Coordinates of C-alpha atoms in Angstrom, one line a residue:
Chain A
M1 CA -61.4 46.0 23.6
E2 CA -59.5 48.5 21.3
K3 CA -56.7 46.7 23.4
N4 CA -56.7 43.2 22.0
R5 CA -57.8 43.7 18.9
N6 CA -54.7 45.5 17.9
R7 CA -52.7 42.2 19.6
T8 CA -54.5 39.6 17.0
I9 CA -53.4 42.1 14.6
I10 CA -49.9 42.0 15.3
I11 CA -50.5 38.3 16.8
V12 CA -51.7 37.8 12.7
S13 CA -48.9 40.3 11.2
V14 CA -46.6 37.8 12.2
V15 CA -47.3 34.4 11.2
V16 CA -48.1 35.5 7.4
V17 CA -44.6 37.7 7.6
L18 CA -43.1 33.7 8.7
I19 CA -45.0 31.7 6.9
L20 CA -44.2 33.8 3.3
M21 CA -40.7 33.3 4.9
S22 CA -40.9 29.7 4.6
L23 CA -42.6 30.7 1.0
V24 CA -39.1 32.7 0.3
V25 CA -36.6 30.1 1.5
Y26 CA -38.3 27.2 0.1
V27 CA -38.3 29.1 -3.6
V28 CA -34.6 29.8 -3.5
Q29 CA -34.0 26.6 -2.4
R30 CA -36.3 24.9 -5.0
T31 CA -34.3 27.2 -7.0
T32 CA -30.1 26.5 -6.2
V33 CA -31.1 22.4 -6.8
K34 CA -32.8 22.6 -10.1
S35 CA -29.4 24.6 -11.2
T36 CA -27.6 21.6 -9.2
S37 CA -28.9 18.7 -11.8
T38 CA -28.9 21.0 -14.9
G39 CA -25.6 20.8 -15.1
E40 CA -25.7 24.8 -13.6
V41 CA -22.1 23.6 -10.9
G42 CA -21.3 20.6 -12.9
T43 CA -23.0 17.2 -15.1
A44 CA -24.2 15.9 -12.4
S45 CA -28.1 15.2 -12.3
T46 CA -30.6 14.2 -10.2
D47 CA -33.8 12.1 -10.9
K48 CA -34.2 10.6 -7.4
P49 CA -37.1 11.8 -5.5
E50 CA -36.9 14.1 -2.1
D51 CA -33.4 15.5 -4.0
S52 CA -31.6 13.8 -0.6
Y53 CA -29.9 12.2 -4.5
M54 CA -28.1 13.6 -6.7
K55 CA -25.7 11.6 -9.8
V56 CA -22.7 12.0 -10.2
R57 CA -20.5 11.0 -13.3
V58 CA -17.5 8.4 -13.5
Y59 CA -15.2 7.0 -15.3
Y60 CA -12.8 4.0 -14.3
P61 CA -10.3 2.0 -16.3
S62 CA -11.1 -0.6 -17.9
E63 CA -8.8 -2.7 -20.0
D64 CA -7.8 -0.7 -22.6
K65 CA -10.0 2.1 -22.3
L66 CA -12.6 4.1 -20.0
R67 CA -15.8 2.8 -18.7
L68 CA -18.3 5.2 -17.3
E69 CA -20.8 4.4 -14.4
E70 CA -23.4 7.2 -13.2
R71 CA -23.7 6.7 -9.4
T72 CA -25.8 7.8 -7.2
I73 CA -24.3 10.3 -3.9
S74 CA -25.9 11.9 -1.6
R75 CA -27.3 15.3 -2.1
V76 CA -23.7 17.9 -2.0
F77 CA -24.2 21.2 -2.8
S78 CA -21.1 23.0 -3.5
Q79 CA -18.5 21.9 -6.8
K80 CA -15.7 21.0 -4.6
K81 CA -17.9 18.2 -3.0
I82 CA -19.7 17.2 -5.7
L83 CA -16.1 16.5 -7.3
R84 CA -14.9 15.0 -4.5
E85 CA -17.5 12.2 -3.9
A86 CA -17.1 11.8 -8.2
L87 CA -13.1 10.7 -6.9
L88 CA -13.8 9.0 -4.3
E89 CA -16.5 7.0 -6.7
L90 CA -13.3 7.0 -8.8
L91 CA -11.2 5.5 -5.2
K92 CA -13.3 2.3 -5.1
G93 CA -13.3 1.1 -8.1
S94 CA -16.4 -0.4 -10.4
P95 CA -17.4 -4.8 -9.2
D96 CA -18.8 -4.5 -13.1
V97 CA -14.3 -4.3 -14.3
K98 CA -12.8 -6.5 -14.8
R99 CA -9.0 -5.6 -12.9
N100 CA -9.7 -3.2 -10.8
I101 CA -6.1 -1.1 -11.6
I102 CA -6.3 1.9 -9.3
P103 CA -4.3 1.9 -6.7
D104 CA -4.5 -0.5 -3.0
N105 CA -5.4 2.2 0.2
S106 CA -5.0 5.6 -2.1
I107 CA -7.0 8.6 -0.1
L108 CA -7.8 11.7 -1.6
L109 CA -6.2 14.1 1.2
G110 CA -7.8 17.2 0.3
L111 CA -9.0 19.4 -3.1
Y112 CA -7.9 22.6 -3.8
I113 CA -9.6 24.2 -6.9
G114 CA -8.0 27.4 -7.8
N115 CA -8.2 30.5 -9.3
D116 CA -6.6 29.3 -12.4
G117 CA -9.2 27.3 -13.4
I118 CA -7.0 24.0 -11.6
A119 CA -8.0 21.9 -9.5
Y120 CA -5.5 20.6 -7.5
L121 CA -6.0 17.1 -6.4
N122 CA -4.4 15.4 -3.5
F123 CA -3.7 12.3 -2.9
S124 CA -2.1 10.2 0.6
E125 CA 1.4 8.3 -1.1
D126 CA -0.2 4.6 -2.1
F127 CA -1.1 6.7 -4.7
K128 CA 2.5 6.4 -5.7
R129 CA 3.4 3.4 -3.5
N130 CA 1.1 0.9 -5.2
F131 CA 0.6 1.8 -8.5
H132 CA 2.1 -1.7 -9.7
G133 CA 0.9 -1.5 -13.0
D134 CA 2.1 -1.2 -17.2
V135 CA 2.9 2.9 -19.1
L136 CA -0.8 1.5 -20.1
D137 CA -2.5 1.1 -16.6
E138 CA -0.8 4.7 -15.4
Y139 CA -1.8 6.9 -19.0
L140 CA -5.7 5.3 -18.6
I141 CA -5.4 6.2 -14.9
L142 CA -4.8 9.9 -15.3
K143 CA -7.3 10.0 -18.3
A144 CA -9.7 8.4 -15.6
I145 CA -9.2 11.2 -12.9
Y146 CA -8.9 14.0 -15.2
E147 CA -12.4 13.4 -17.2
T148 CA -14.5 12.8 -14.3
V149 CA -13.6 16.3 -13.2
L150 CA -14.3 17.8 -16.4
A151 CA -17.3 15.6 -16.1
N152 CA -18.7 16.5 -12.5
S153 CA -17.4 20.3 -12.4
K154 CA -16.3 23.8 -15.0
V155 CA -12.8 23.1 -13.6
D156 CA -10.7 23.3 -17.2
D157 CA -7.5 21.0 -16.8
V158 CA -6.2 18.3 -13.2
R159 CA -3.0 18.7 -11.1
I160 CA -1.9 15.3 -8.8
L161 CA 0.2 15.2 -6.1
I162 CA 1.4 13.2 -2.8
D163 CA 0.7 14.6 0.3
D164 CA 1.1 18.1 0.2
K165 CA 4.1 17.6 -2.5
E166 CA 4.8 18.3 -6.6
T167 CA 5.8 14.7 -7.8
D168 CA 7.4 13.9 -10.6
S169 CA 5.3 10.4 -12.0
V170 CA 2.8 8.5 -10.6
G171 CA 3.7 5.4 -12.4
G172 CA 6.7 6.4 -14.0
H173 CA 6.1 6.3 -18.1
F174 CA 4.0 10.0 -17.4
S175 CA 5.4 13.4 -16.2
A176 CA 3.4 14.6 -13.4
E177 CA 5.0 18.3 -12.8
Y178 CA 2.3 19.7 -15.1
P179 CA -0.5 19.5 -15.2
L180 CA -2.9 16.0 -17.2
K181 CA -4.7 18.0 -20.0
Q182 CA -2.3 18.3 -22.5
L183 CA -1.4 15.1 -21.7
V184 CA -4.7 13.3 -21.6
A185 CA -7.4 15.1 -23.3
R186 CA -6.9 14.1 -26.5
E187 CA -8.9 10.7 -27.3
L188 CA -7.4 7.2 -26.8
K189 CA -6.5 5.7 -29.6
L190 CA -5.4 2.5 -29.4
D191 CA -5.3 0.3 -32.8
Chain B
M1 CA 74.9 -27.6 -1.6
E2 CA 71.9 -28.1 -4.4
N3 CA 69.9 -29.2 -1.3
V4 CA 70.7 -25.8 -0.4
W5 CA 70.1 -23.5 -2.7
I6 CA 66.4 -25.5 -3.5
M7 CA 65.7 -23.9 0.0
K8 CA 67.3 -20.2 -0.1
K9 CA 64.8 -20.2 -3.5
R10 CA 62.1 -21.4 -1.7
L11 CA 62.9 -19.2 0.7
F12 CA 63.1 -16.4 -1.4
S13 CA 60.0 -16.4 -3.3
L14 CA 57.6 -17.5 -0.1
L15 CA 59.2 -13.8 2.1
I16 CA 58.4 -12.9 -2.4
I17 CA 54.4 -13.9 -2.2
L18 CA 54.2 -13.2 2.1
S19 CA 54.9 -9.5 1.2
L20 CA 52.9 -8.7 -2.0
S21 CA 49.8 -10.8 0.8
S22 CA 51.0 -7.7 3.0
V23 CA 50.1 -5.3 0.6
A24 CA 47.0 -6.7 -0.8
F25 CA 45.8 -7.0 3.3
A26 CA 45.6 -4.0 3.5
A27 CA 44.1 -2.3 0.3
G28 CA 41.4 -5.0 1.3
P29 CA 41.6 -9.3 -0.2
E30 CA 41.0 -8.3 -5.0
I31 CA 38.2 -11.0 -5.4
S32 CA 38.0 -12.0 -8.3
I33 CA 35.0 -13.9 -9.8
R34 CA 34.3 -17.4 -12.8
Y35 CA 31.4 -18.5 -14.0
S36 CA 30.4 -21.5 -15.3
E37 CA 26.6 -22.5 -17.1
S38 CA 25.6 -25.7 -17.5
P39 CA 21.8 -26.2 -18.6
G40 CA 19.5 -25.3 -16.1
L41 CA 22.9 -23.9 -13.4
L42 CA 25.0 -20.9 -13.0
R43 CA 27.9 -21.5 -11.4
I44 CA 29.7 -18.1 -9.4
V45 CA 33.0 -18.3 -8.1
F46 CA 34.1 -16.1 -5.7
E47 CA 39.0 -16.2 -5.3
G48 CA 41.6 -14.3 -4.2
M49 CA 40.5 -14.3 -0.2
D50 CA 42.1 -15.9 3.4
D51 CA 40.0 -18.7 4.8
E52 CA 39.0 -15.4 8.1
F53 CA 37.2 -13.1 5.1
L54 CA 35.4 -15.8 3.9
K55 CA 34.0 -17.5 7.0
G56 CA 33.2 -13.7 7.7
T57 CA 30.9 -14.0 4.2
N58 CA 27.5 -14.1 4.6
V59 CA 25.0 -14.4 1.1
Y60 CA 21.3 -13.4 0.9
Q61 CA 19.0 -14.4 -1.5
S62 CA 15.8 -11.5 -2.2
Y63 CA 13.6 -13.1 -5.5
S64 CA 17.1 -12.7 -8.4
L65 CA 19.4 -10.7 -6.2
L66 CA 21.9 -11.9 -4.5
K67 CA 23.8 -9.6 -1.5
I68 CA 27.1 -11.1 -0.4
E69 CA 28.2 -9.4 2.5
F70 CA 31.9 -9.5 2.7
P71 CA 33.6 -8.5 5.9
A72 CA 35.8 -6.0 4.5
E73 CA 35.9 -3.4 1.4
F74 CA 37.4 -5.6 -1.2
T75 CA 38.4 -4.7 -4.4
I76 CA 37.2 -6.3 -7.6
Q77 CA 40.3 -7.8 -9.4
S78 CA 38.8 -9.2 -12.7
F79 CA 35.3 -10.3 -14.0
K80 CA 34.2 -10.1 -17.5
E81 CA 31.3 -9.0 -18.6
T82 CA 28.8 -11.1 -18.8
T83 CA 24.6 -11.7 -20.0
R84 CA 24.3 -14.6 -17.0
F85 CA 24.8 -12.2 -14.8
D86 CA 25.1 -8.5 -13.5
V87 CA 27.4 -7.8 -10.8
S88 CA 27.4 -4.3 -8.7
K89 CA 29.6 -3.5 -5.5
R90 CA 29.0 -1.9 -3.5
G91 CA 30.5 -0.7 0.2
K92 CA 31.6 -4.4 1.3
S93 CA 29.1 -5.9 -0.7
L94 CA 28.3 -7.3 -3.8
F95 CA 25.0 -7.4 -5.3
V96 CA 24.6 -10.1 -8.5
N97 CA 21.5 -10.0 -10.1
I98 CA 20.8 -13.1 -12.2
T99 CA 17.3 -13.1 -14.3
G100 CA 15.4 -16.2 -13.7
L101 CA 17.3 -17.1 -10.5
K102 CA 15.5 -19.6 -8.3
D103 CA 17.3 -20.7 -5.9
I104 CA 21.3 -20.8 -4.6
K105 CA 23.4 -23.4 -2.7
Y106 CA 26.6 -21.9 -1.7
F107 CA 29.6 -23.1 -0.2
N108 CA 33.4 -22.5 0.6
L109 CA 36.2 -24.2 -0.3
S110 CA 39.7 -24.1 0.4
D111 CA 42.7 -24.7 -1.8
P112 CA 42.1 -22.2 -2.6
P113 CA 40.1 -20.3 -0.3
R114 CA 37.0 -19.6 -2.6
L115 CA 33.6 -19.1 -2.1
V116 CA 31.3 -21.4 -4.8
I117 CA 27.6 -20.1 -5.4
D118 CA 25.0 -22.8 -7.1
A119 CA 22.1 -20.7 -9.0
N120 CA 19.6 -23.7 -10.1
I121 CA 17.8 -20.5 -13.0
K122 CA 14.6 -20.8 -15.3
G123 CA 15.5 -22.5 -18.8
G124 CA 18.2 -23.1 -20.7
A125 CA 21.2 -21.6 -21.9
E126 CA 22.1 -18.7 -24.3
P127 CA 22.5 -19.7 -27.0
R128 CA 26.1 -19.3 -27.4
G129 CA 29.0 -19.3 -29.8
E130 CA 28.4 -20.7 -33.6
D131 CA 24.9 -19.7 -32.6
R132 CA 24.7 -16.2 -31.9
K133 CA 27.6 -16.0 -34.8
K134 CA 24.8 -16.2 -36.7
E135 CA 21.5 -14.1 -35.4
A136 CA 23.8 -10.9 -35.0
P137 CA 24.2 -9.4 -38.2
Q138 CA 27.6 -7.3 -40.4
P139 CA 29.0 -5.0 -36.7
S140 CA 30.4 -3.1 -39.4
A141 CA 27.3 -2.0 -40.2
L142 CA 26.9 -0.1 -37.4
S143 CA 29.5 1.2 -36.0
G144 CA 29.0 4.2 -35.1
T145 CA 26.1 4.7 -33.8
K146 CA 26.0 5.4 -30.5
V147 CA 22.0 4.0 -28.2
V148 CA 21.0 4.8 -25.0
I149 CA 19.3 2.1 -23.1
D150 CA 16.3 2.9 -20.1
P151 CA 16.2 0.1 -17.9
G152 CA 12.2 1.6 -16.5
H153 CA 11.9 2.1 -12.8
G154 CA 14.7 1.1 -10.3
G155 CA 15.3 2.1 -6.0
Y156 CA 11.6 2.2 -4.7
D157 CA 9.8 2.8 -8.2
I158 CA 9.9 -1.6 -8.1
G159 CA 7.2 -1.6 -11.0
I160 CA 4.3 -4.5 -12.0
V161 CA 5.4 -6.6 -8.8
G162 CA 4.4 -10.2 -9.8
S163 CA 5.4 -14.3 -7.6
D164 CA 9.1 -14.2 -8.0
Y165 CA 10.0 -10.9 -9.9
K166 CA 10.2 -7.3 -10.4
E167 CA 9.7 -5.0 -13.4
K168 CA 12.7 -2.5 -12.5
D169 CA 14.6 -6.1 -11.8
I170 CA 14.1 -7.5 -15.2
A171 CA 14.1 -3.6 -17.1
L172 CA 17.8 -3.8 -15.8
A173 CA 18.8 -7.3 -16.3
I174 CA 17.5 -7.3 -20.0
A175 CA 18.9 -3.9 -19.8
S176 CA 22.6 -5.5 -19.4
T177 CA 21.7 -8.5 -22.6
I178 CA 21.1 -5.7 -24.5
K179 CA 24.3 -4.0 -24.1
F180 CA 26.1 -6.7 -24.0
V181 CA 25.4 -7.7 -27.7
L182 CA 25.1 -4.4 -29.3
K183 CA 28.5 -3.8 -27.9
K184 CA 29.8 -6.8 -29.1
A185 CA 28.2 -5.2 -32.5
N186 CA 30.2 -2.4 -31.8
V187 CA 27.0 0.2 -31.2
E188 CA 27.6 2.5 -28.9
T189 CA 25.5 1.7 -25.9
A190 CA 25.0 4.3 -22.0
S191 CA 22.6 3.9 -20.2
T192 CA 20.2 5.8 -18.2
R193 CA 20.8 3.0 -15.2
S194 CA 23.2 1.1 -14.2
S195 CA 22.1 -0.3 -11.7
D196 CA 19.1 -0.2 -8.8
K197 CA 18.6 3.6 -8.4
Y198 CA 15.7 5.2 -8.0
Y199 CA 16.5 8.3 -11.4
S200 CA 13.4 11.0 -12.2
I201 CA 11.8 11.2 -15.3
R202 CA 14.1 14.3 -15.5
E203 CA 16.9 13.5 -14.3
R204 CA 16.5 10.2 -17.4
Y205 CA 16.6 12.9 -19.3
E206 CA 19.8 14.0 -18.8
T207 CA 21.0 11.4 -18.8
V208 CA 19.8 11.3 -22.6
Y209 CA 21.1 14.9 -23.9
R210 CA 24.7 14.6 -22.7
E211 CA 25.0 11.3 -23.9
D212 CA 23.2 12.9 -27.8
P213 CA 22.5 9.2 -28.6
D214 CA 21.6 8.6 -32.2
L215 CA 18.1 6.2 -31.1
F216 CA 16.4 5.9 -27.3
I217 CA 15.0 2.9 -25.7
S218 CA 13.4 2.6 -22.6
L219 CA 12.4 -0.8 -21.2
H220 CA 10.1 -2.1 -19.3
V221 CA 7.7 -4.6 -18.2
S222 CA 4.0 -5.3 -19.7
S223 CA 1.0 -6.4 -18.2
S224 CA -0.7 -8.2 -20.8
Q225 CA 1.0 -11.7 -23.0
D226 CA 2.5 -9.7 -26.0
F227 CA 5.5 -7.2 -26.5
V228 CA 4.1 -3.4 -26.4
I229 CA 5.8 -0.8 -28.5
Y230 CA 4.6 2.4 -28.3
Y231 CA 6.4 5.5 -29.9
A232 CA 5.1 9.1 -29.3
N233 CA 2.2 10.6 -30.1
M234 CA 1.7 14.2 -29.9
D235 CA 0.0 17.3 -31.7
E236 CA 2.5 18.2 -34.7
V237 CA 4.2 21.5 -33.0
N238 CA 4.2 24.1 -36.3
D239 CA 6.7 26.7 -34.4
V240 CA 10.1 26.2 -34.4
S241 CA 10.9 27.2 -31.4
A242 CA 8.9 24.6 -29.8
Q243 CA 9.6 22.2 -30.8
Y244 CA 12.6 22.9 -28.4
E245 CA 10.6 23.2 -26.0
L246 CA 11.7 19.8 -23.0
K247 CA 8.1 18.4 -24.7
Y248 CA 7.9 19.0 -27.4
R249 CA 11.5 17.6 -28.7
Q250 CA 10.3 14.3 -29.5
A251 CA 8.6 16.1 -32.5
R252 CA 11.0 16.8 -35.4
F253 CA 11.4 12.8 -34.5
L254 CA 8.1 11.1 -34.8
Q255 CA 7.8 9.5 -37.6
Q256 CA 11.4 7.8 -37.4
S257 CA 10.5 7.0 -33.6
Q258 CA 7.2 5.0 -35.5
L259 CA 9.9 3.2 -38.1
F260 CA 12.3 2.6 -35.4
A261 CA 8.9 0.5 -33.0
E262 CA 7.8 -1.5 -36.8
A263 CA 11.6 -2.6 -37.4
L264 CA 12.7 -4.0 -34.3
A265 CA 9.0 -4.8 -34.2
K266 CA 10.0 -7.1 -36.5
A267 CA 12.5 -8.7 -35.7
L268 CA 10.9 -9.7 -32.2
R269 CA 8.1 -10.7 -34.0
K270 CA 10.6 -12.9 -35.9
K271 CA 13.5 -14.1 -33.1
V272 CA 11.0 -13.8 -30.3
K273 CA 7.2 -16.1 -32.2
R274 CA 4.8 -13.4 -30.1
N275 CA 2.2 -11.2 -30.5
V276 CA 3.9 -7.3 -31.2
V277 CA 2.6 -4.9 -31.0
V278 CA 2.6 -0.7 -32.2
R279 CA 0.9 1.5 -30.8
R280 CA 0.6 5.4 -30.4
L281 CA 1.0 7.2 -26.7
P282 CA 1.7 10.0 -25.3
I283 CA 4.6 9.1 -23.0
S284 CA 5.9 11.3 -21.1
L285 CA 9.7 10.2 -20.9
L286 CA 10.3 9.5 -24.8
A287 CA 8.4 12.9 -25.7
G288 CA 11.1 15.2 -24.1
I289 CA 13.6 12.6 -26.6
S290 CA 15.2 14.6 -29.8
A291 CA 16.6 11.3 -31.0
P292 CA 14.3 8.2 -32.2
A293 CA 12.9 7.0 -29.7
V294 CA 10.3 3.8 -28.3
M295 CA 9.4 1.8 -25.7
I296 CA 10.0 -1.7 -25.4
E297 CA 7.4 -3.5 -23.1
T298 CA 7.8 -6.8 -22.4
P299 CA 5.3 -10.0 -21.7
D300 CA 4.0 -10.0 -17.9
G301 CA 6.4 -12.3 -15.8
K302 CA 3.2 -15.0 -15.9
Y303 CA 3.1 -14.9 -19.5
F304 CA 6.8 -15.5 -20.7
E305 CA 10.3 -17.0 -18.3
Y306 CA 13.3 -14.6 -18.7
S307 CA 15.6 -16.8 -19.1
Q308 CA 18.7 -16.2 -19.9
S309 CA 17.9 -17.5 -23.4
D310 CA 14.9 -15.4 -23.9
R311 CA 17.0 -12.6 -23.0
A312 CA 19.4 -13.0 -25.3
K313 CA 16.8 -13.4 -28.1
I314 CA 15.6 -9.8 -26.8
A315 CA 18.7 -8.2 -27.6
N316 CA 19.6 -9.6 -30.2
S317 CA 15.7 -8.6 -31.8
V318 CA 16.8 -4.7 -30.9
L319 CA 20.2 -5.3 -32.8
K320 CA 18.8 -6.9 -35.9
G321 CA 15.7 -3.4 -34.9
I322 CA 19.1 -1.4 -34.7
S323 CA 20.5 -2.4 -38.2
D324 CA 17.0 -2.9 -40.1
Y325 CA 16.4 0.6 -39.2
G326 CA 19.7 2.0 -39.9
K327 CA 19.4 0.2 -43.6
E328 CA 16.4 1.7 -44.1

């Protein structure tokens, strides 16, 4: 009789512990989701049910300015993945832009966030080879990348690499030897 | 007796010609290039080769570029520089860049053996003679001025591509015309590139530092239907030593660059009769130049002919802009 009673207590204890652990895991997960959606990792936001989706902010070159669009993506939790998704959306282009100037077949081969606060974006050779725009087009592409990165992360600056290597320029008008901030951070004002 | 004397004289002349020919053959033929022009047609004639050499010659066309492949090494004996086309030699090949080229016909003629290329070109003939003289400002006012011309892109960096043109070729052709017009006005010129080769921004800077010009003009093509003239945009650099850093060298010349851009815009509006926009943009290429510097973007080939006449108008506008800027 005593033996059965002890056994019941053990089983009940195990069940209670399991329930408590599940509760803890649930609460921790909820806290992380909330911090992501309020911009602790980036400014990406969530307003879809079930928290399985999130929004990223993407800047697209459109005529002679940038156009900000929010894109819904499957929820990811690391800053790097959010940034990657946002850049992939940028490379896809926007259906609402009349003349897409993002170079065809461009692939984001890699993304590395350095301790210096710089995001190093490694694009495929197509990004450079298939750029056939003028000076303003190149400026808008570089600025779109920079603004998209800053809008979705805590990164300070952006550096572009082509096929794992440093490149002197993407389109022949702007130097890519330095991070982009000093080039594109200011507000674009065309007469 | 007289006949014998004439025969001897002819024989002697023949021997001299033969001996000279053998010397010339050893060094490869010396080819001379001449051309003539009528509206819509440019005829280029290559002389100075023998029949065998001529037979082994092939001509290929790619957009505005002709490649003339000779069977052996050769030298260019004479070629009077022209705004009509550019010529560059590479190994056994000769490259001829003709702006506005539509198509060609070529044939071999004998006595003397020569290759004749008839090029059909867009638009009419460039203003010549008196017309050009009327447009050109007083040369003496500009002598001593040195301008570096920077034809954008080159090599694998093609720039904007249209159905029958590439930005790199247009930029090079306009640069050649501008150089020709400026030289006639006693303006000293230098180029960051004079062939279809890629040069990085840093290499272009090096040319500018070496040449130490009074003015710098970069030539590109726009995606729009307008001419756009850019000058650099950068934050004020108060630290004097920082003004000599590569990326801030333009800081001391911003005001002059703006004046230069406006003078060029005024001249282009008047001569080319197109809308010309002047803009500021932090263009790296301009930021590193320690002289008044602008980037001229000519309209997209969809909206502009780029005939020889058009190129001449652009070149004369540049000359007028330089002249007017100098007066301010």
